Coordinates of C-alpha atoms in Angstrom, one line a residue:
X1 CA -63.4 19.9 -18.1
X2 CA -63.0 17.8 -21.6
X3 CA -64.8 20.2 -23.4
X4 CA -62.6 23.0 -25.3
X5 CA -63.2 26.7 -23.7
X6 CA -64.5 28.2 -27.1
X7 CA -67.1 25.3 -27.5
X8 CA -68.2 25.1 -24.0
X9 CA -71.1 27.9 -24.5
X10 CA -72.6 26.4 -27.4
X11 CA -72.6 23.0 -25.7
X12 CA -74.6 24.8 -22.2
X13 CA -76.8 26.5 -24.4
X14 CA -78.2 23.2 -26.5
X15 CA -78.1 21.4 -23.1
X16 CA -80.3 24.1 -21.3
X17 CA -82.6 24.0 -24.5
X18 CA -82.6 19.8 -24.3
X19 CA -83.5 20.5 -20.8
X20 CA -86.6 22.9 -21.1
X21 CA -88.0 20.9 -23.6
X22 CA -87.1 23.3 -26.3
X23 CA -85.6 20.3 -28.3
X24 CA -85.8 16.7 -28.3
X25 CA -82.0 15.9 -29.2
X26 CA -79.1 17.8 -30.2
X27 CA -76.1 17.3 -32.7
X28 CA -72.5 19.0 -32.9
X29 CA -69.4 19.2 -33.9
X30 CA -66.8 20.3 -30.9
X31 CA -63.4 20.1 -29.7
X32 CA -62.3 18.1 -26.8
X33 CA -58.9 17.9 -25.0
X34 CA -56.9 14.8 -24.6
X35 CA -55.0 14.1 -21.6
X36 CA -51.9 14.6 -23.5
X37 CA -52.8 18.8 -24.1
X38 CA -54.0 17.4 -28.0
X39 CA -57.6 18.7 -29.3
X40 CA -59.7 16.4 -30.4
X41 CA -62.6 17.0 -32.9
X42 CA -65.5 14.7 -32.3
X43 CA -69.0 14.8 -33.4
X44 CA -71.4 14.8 -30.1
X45 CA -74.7 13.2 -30.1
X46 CA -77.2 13.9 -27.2
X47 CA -80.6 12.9 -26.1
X48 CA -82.1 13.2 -22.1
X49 CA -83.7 10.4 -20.6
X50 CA -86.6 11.2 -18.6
X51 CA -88.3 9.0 -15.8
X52 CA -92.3 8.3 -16.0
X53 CA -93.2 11.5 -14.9
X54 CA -91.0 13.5 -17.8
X55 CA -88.3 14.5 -15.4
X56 CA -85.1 14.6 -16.7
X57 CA -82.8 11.7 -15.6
X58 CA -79.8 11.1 -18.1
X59 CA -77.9 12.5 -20.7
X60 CA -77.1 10.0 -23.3
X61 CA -74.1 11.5 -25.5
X62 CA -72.9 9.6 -27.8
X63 CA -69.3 10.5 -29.4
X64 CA -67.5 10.2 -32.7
X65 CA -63.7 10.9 -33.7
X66 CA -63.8 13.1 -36.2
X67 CA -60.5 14.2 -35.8
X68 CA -58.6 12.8 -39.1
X69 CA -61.7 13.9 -41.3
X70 CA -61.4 17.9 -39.9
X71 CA -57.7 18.0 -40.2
X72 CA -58.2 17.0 -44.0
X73 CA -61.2 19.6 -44.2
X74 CA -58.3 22.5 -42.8
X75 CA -55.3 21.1 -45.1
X76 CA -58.1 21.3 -48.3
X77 CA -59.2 25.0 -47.0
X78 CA -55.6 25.9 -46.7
X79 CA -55.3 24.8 -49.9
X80 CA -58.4 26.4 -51.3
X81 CA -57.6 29.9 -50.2
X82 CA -53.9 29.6 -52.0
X83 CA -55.6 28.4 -55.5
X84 CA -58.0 31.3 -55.3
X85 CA -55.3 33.6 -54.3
X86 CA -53.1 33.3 -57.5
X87 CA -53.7 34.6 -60.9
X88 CA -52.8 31.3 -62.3
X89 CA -55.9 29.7 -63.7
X90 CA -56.7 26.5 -62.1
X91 CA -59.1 23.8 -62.3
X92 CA -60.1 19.8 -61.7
X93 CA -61.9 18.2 -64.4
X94 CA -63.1 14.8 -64.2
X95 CA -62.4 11.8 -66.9
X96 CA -64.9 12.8 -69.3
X97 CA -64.0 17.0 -69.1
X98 CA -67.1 18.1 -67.0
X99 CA -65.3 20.9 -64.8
X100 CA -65.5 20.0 -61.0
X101 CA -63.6 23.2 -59.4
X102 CA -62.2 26.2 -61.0
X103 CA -60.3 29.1 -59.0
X104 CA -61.1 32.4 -58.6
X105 CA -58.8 33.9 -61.5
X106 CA -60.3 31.1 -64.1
X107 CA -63.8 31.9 -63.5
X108 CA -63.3 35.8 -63.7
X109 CA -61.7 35.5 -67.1
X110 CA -64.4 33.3 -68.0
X111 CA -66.9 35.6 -67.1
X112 CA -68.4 32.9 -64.3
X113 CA -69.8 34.1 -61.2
X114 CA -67.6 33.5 -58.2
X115 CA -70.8 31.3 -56.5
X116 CA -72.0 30.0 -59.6
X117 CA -72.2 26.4 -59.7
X118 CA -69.6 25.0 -62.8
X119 CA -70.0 21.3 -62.0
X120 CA -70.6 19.5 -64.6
X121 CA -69.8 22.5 -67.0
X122 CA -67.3 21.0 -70.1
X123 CA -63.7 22.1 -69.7
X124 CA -63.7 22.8 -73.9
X125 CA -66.2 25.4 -73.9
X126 CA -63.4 27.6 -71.8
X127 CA -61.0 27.1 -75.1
X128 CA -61.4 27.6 -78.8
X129 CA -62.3 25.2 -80.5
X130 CA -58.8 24.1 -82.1
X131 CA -57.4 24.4 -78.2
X132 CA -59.8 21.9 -76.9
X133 CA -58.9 19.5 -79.8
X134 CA -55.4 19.7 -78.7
X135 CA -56.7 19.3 -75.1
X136 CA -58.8 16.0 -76.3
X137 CA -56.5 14.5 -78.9
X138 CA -53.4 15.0 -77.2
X139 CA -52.7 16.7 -73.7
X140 CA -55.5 14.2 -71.6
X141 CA -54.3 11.1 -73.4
X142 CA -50.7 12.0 -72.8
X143 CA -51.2 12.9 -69.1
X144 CA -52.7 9.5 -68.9
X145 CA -49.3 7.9 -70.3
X146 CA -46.9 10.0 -68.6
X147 CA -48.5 11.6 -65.3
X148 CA -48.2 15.2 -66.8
X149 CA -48.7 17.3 -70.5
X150 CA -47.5 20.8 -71.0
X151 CA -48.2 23.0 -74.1
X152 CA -48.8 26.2 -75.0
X153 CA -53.1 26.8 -76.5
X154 CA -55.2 29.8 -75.2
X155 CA -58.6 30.4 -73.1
X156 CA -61.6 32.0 -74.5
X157 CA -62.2 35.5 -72.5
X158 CA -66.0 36.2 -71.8
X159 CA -66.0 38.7 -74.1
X160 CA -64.5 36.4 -76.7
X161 CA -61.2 37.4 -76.9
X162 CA -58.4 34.4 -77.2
X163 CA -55.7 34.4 -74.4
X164 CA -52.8 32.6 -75.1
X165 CA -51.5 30.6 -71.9
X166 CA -49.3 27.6 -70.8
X167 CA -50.7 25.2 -69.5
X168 CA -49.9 22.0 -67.7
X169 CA -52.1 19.1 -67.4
X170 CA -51.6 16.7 -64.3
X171 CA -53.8 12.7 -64.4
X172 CA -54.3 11.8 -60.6
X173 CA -55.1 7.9 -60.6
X174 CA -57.2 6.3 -57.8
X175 CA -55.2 3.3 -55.5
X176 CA -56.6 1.2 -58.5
X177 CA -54.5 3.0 -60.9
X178 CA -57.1 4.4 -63.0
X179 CA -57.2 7.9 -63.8
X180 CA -60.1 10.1 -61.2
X181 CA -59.8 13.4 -62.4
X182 CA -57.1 15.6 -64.3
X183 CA -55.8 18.9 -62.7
X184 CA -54.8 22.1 -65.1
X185 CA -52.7 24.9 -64.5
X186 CA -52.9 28.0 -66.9
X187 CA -50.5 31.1 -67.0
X188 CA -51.6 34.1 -69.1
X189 CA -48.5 34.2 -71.5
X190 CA -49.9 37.0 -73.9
X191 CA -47.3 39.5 -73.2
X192 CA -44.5 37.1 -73.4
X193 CA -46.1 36.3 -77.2
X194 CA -46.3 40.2 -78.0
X195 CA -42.2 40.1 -77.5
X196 CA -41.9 37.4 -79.0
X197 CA -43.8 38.8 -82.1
X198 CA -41.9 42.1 -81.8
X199 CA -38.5 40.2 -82.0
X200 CA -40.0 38.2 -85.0
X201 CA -40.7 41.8 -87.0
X202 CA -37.4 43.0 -85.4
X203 CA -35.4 40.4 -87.2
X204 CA -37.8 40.7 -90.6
X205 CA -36.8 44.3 -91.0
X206 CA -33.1 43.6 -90.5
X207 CA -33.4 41.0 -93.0
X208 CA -34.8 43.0 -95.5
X209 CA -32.6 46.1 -94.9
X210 CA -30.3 46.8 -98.1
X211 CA -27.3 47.4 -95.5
X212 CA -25.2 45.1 -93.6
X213 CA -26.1 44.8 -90.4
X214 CA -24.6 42.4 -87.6
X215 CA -24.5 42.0 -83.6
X216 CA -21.0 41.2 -82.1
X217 CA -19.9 40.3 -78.6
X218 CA -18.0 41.9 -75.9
X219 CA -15.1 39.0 -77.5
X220 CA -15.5 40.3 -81.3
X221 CA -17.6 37.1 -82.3
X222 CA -20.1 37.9 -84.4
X223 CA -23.4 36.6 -83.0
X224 CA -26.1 38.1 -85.5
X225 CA -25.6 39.0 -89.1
X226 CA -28.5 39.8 -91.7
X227 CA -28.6 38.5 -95.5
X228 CA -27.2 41.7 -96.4
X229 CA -24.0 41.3 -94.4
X230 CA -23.6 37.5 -95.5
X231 CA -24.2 38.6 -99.2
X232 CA -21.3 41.6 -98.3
X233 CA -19.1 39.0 -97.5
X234 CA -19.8 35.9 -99.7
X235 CA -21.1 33.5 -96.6
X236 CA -24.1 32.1 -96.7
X237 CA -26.9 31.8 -94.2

């Protein structure tokens, strides 16, 4: 009656097996249920005891709360499934670089199979090489001082091509207060650079245009003006 409906099967089926002989001892993971309607997850543990004549006499079942440890296993998976959901690009890296996790979108745009083991893998090898100076020289030992860096550099594409991204580098310190691992989250920001490019030329052209040219707001204030307009008019820039 402690044992949880959906485990109960499982549970007969490795006791009929102890039983026959099948198996000498058994081990699993299950749910029981606490007086107070709570499940508890506990590790279970059985052997049979047999008299002189091998007839079964006993279980022996040992149990072990494993409760806290599976309720951190779901928080982590819940976790897990919203890092490989976004099209952010998100890893862990430990003190010295070596890549310990990267999500689903980081390893597709690094051309890493979604099984393949990265561990171990160094973090600068995803960057160009002046990126992962920046990342060495300045964003870990900055996330060291103040908990965080943020800068814009760019990832390397598998097929070679530079991707410009913000990114944001967290430190996360152990109970000592030494630094375990870094965390980094990446946003593709190319097309926000291609506008910002466009407004750049934008603005060239109308600076080199022989006419006046100026913007002015819905109050008459003048809010742009090019060379040509300040030259009109005797201001300078």
């Amino acid at each position: 009656e402690l044992i949880h409906a959906e485990d109960l099967s499982n549970y007969l089926e490795r006791s009929a097996r102890l039983l026959a002989g099948d198996i000498g001892s058994f081990q699993m993971e299950m749910r029981y249920t606490h007086k107070s309607g709570s499940i508890l997850w506990i590790l279970l543990s059985v052997s049979l005891l047999r008299d002189g004549m091998g007839r079964p006499l006993y279980f022996i079942a040992q149990i072990q709360d494993i409760t806290e440890r599976k309720r951190a296993e779901e928080a982590k998976a819940r976790l897990t499934a919203v890092l490989e959901a976004t099209t952010d690009f998100v890893s862990t890296v430990d003190v010295d670089g070596q890549t310990l996790y990267l999500n689903r979108a980081f390893r597709e745009i690094a051309g890493l199979g979604l099984e393949q083991d990265v561990s171990g893998k160094p973090i600068f090898e995803l960057h160009p090489p002046w990126a992962a100076e920046i990342i060495a020289k300045e964003g870990f030992p900055a996330a060291i001082r103040e908990g965080t860096w943020s800068g814009e550099i760019s990832l390397v594409s598998q097929v070679g091509r530079e991707i410009p991204i913000s990114q944001v580098i967290i430190a996360h310190k152990t109970s000592a207060g030494q630094v375990g691992y870094f965390s980094t989250v990446a946003r593709d920001i190319t097309e926000r650079k291609r506008a910002e490019e466009a407004l750049v030329m934008q603005a060239r052209v109308l600076q080199s245009m022989s006419e006046g040219v100026c913007l002015v707001d819905e109050n008459g204030l003048i809010v742009f003006n090019n060379a040509a307009m300040e030259r009109m008019f005797g201001f300078g820039p």
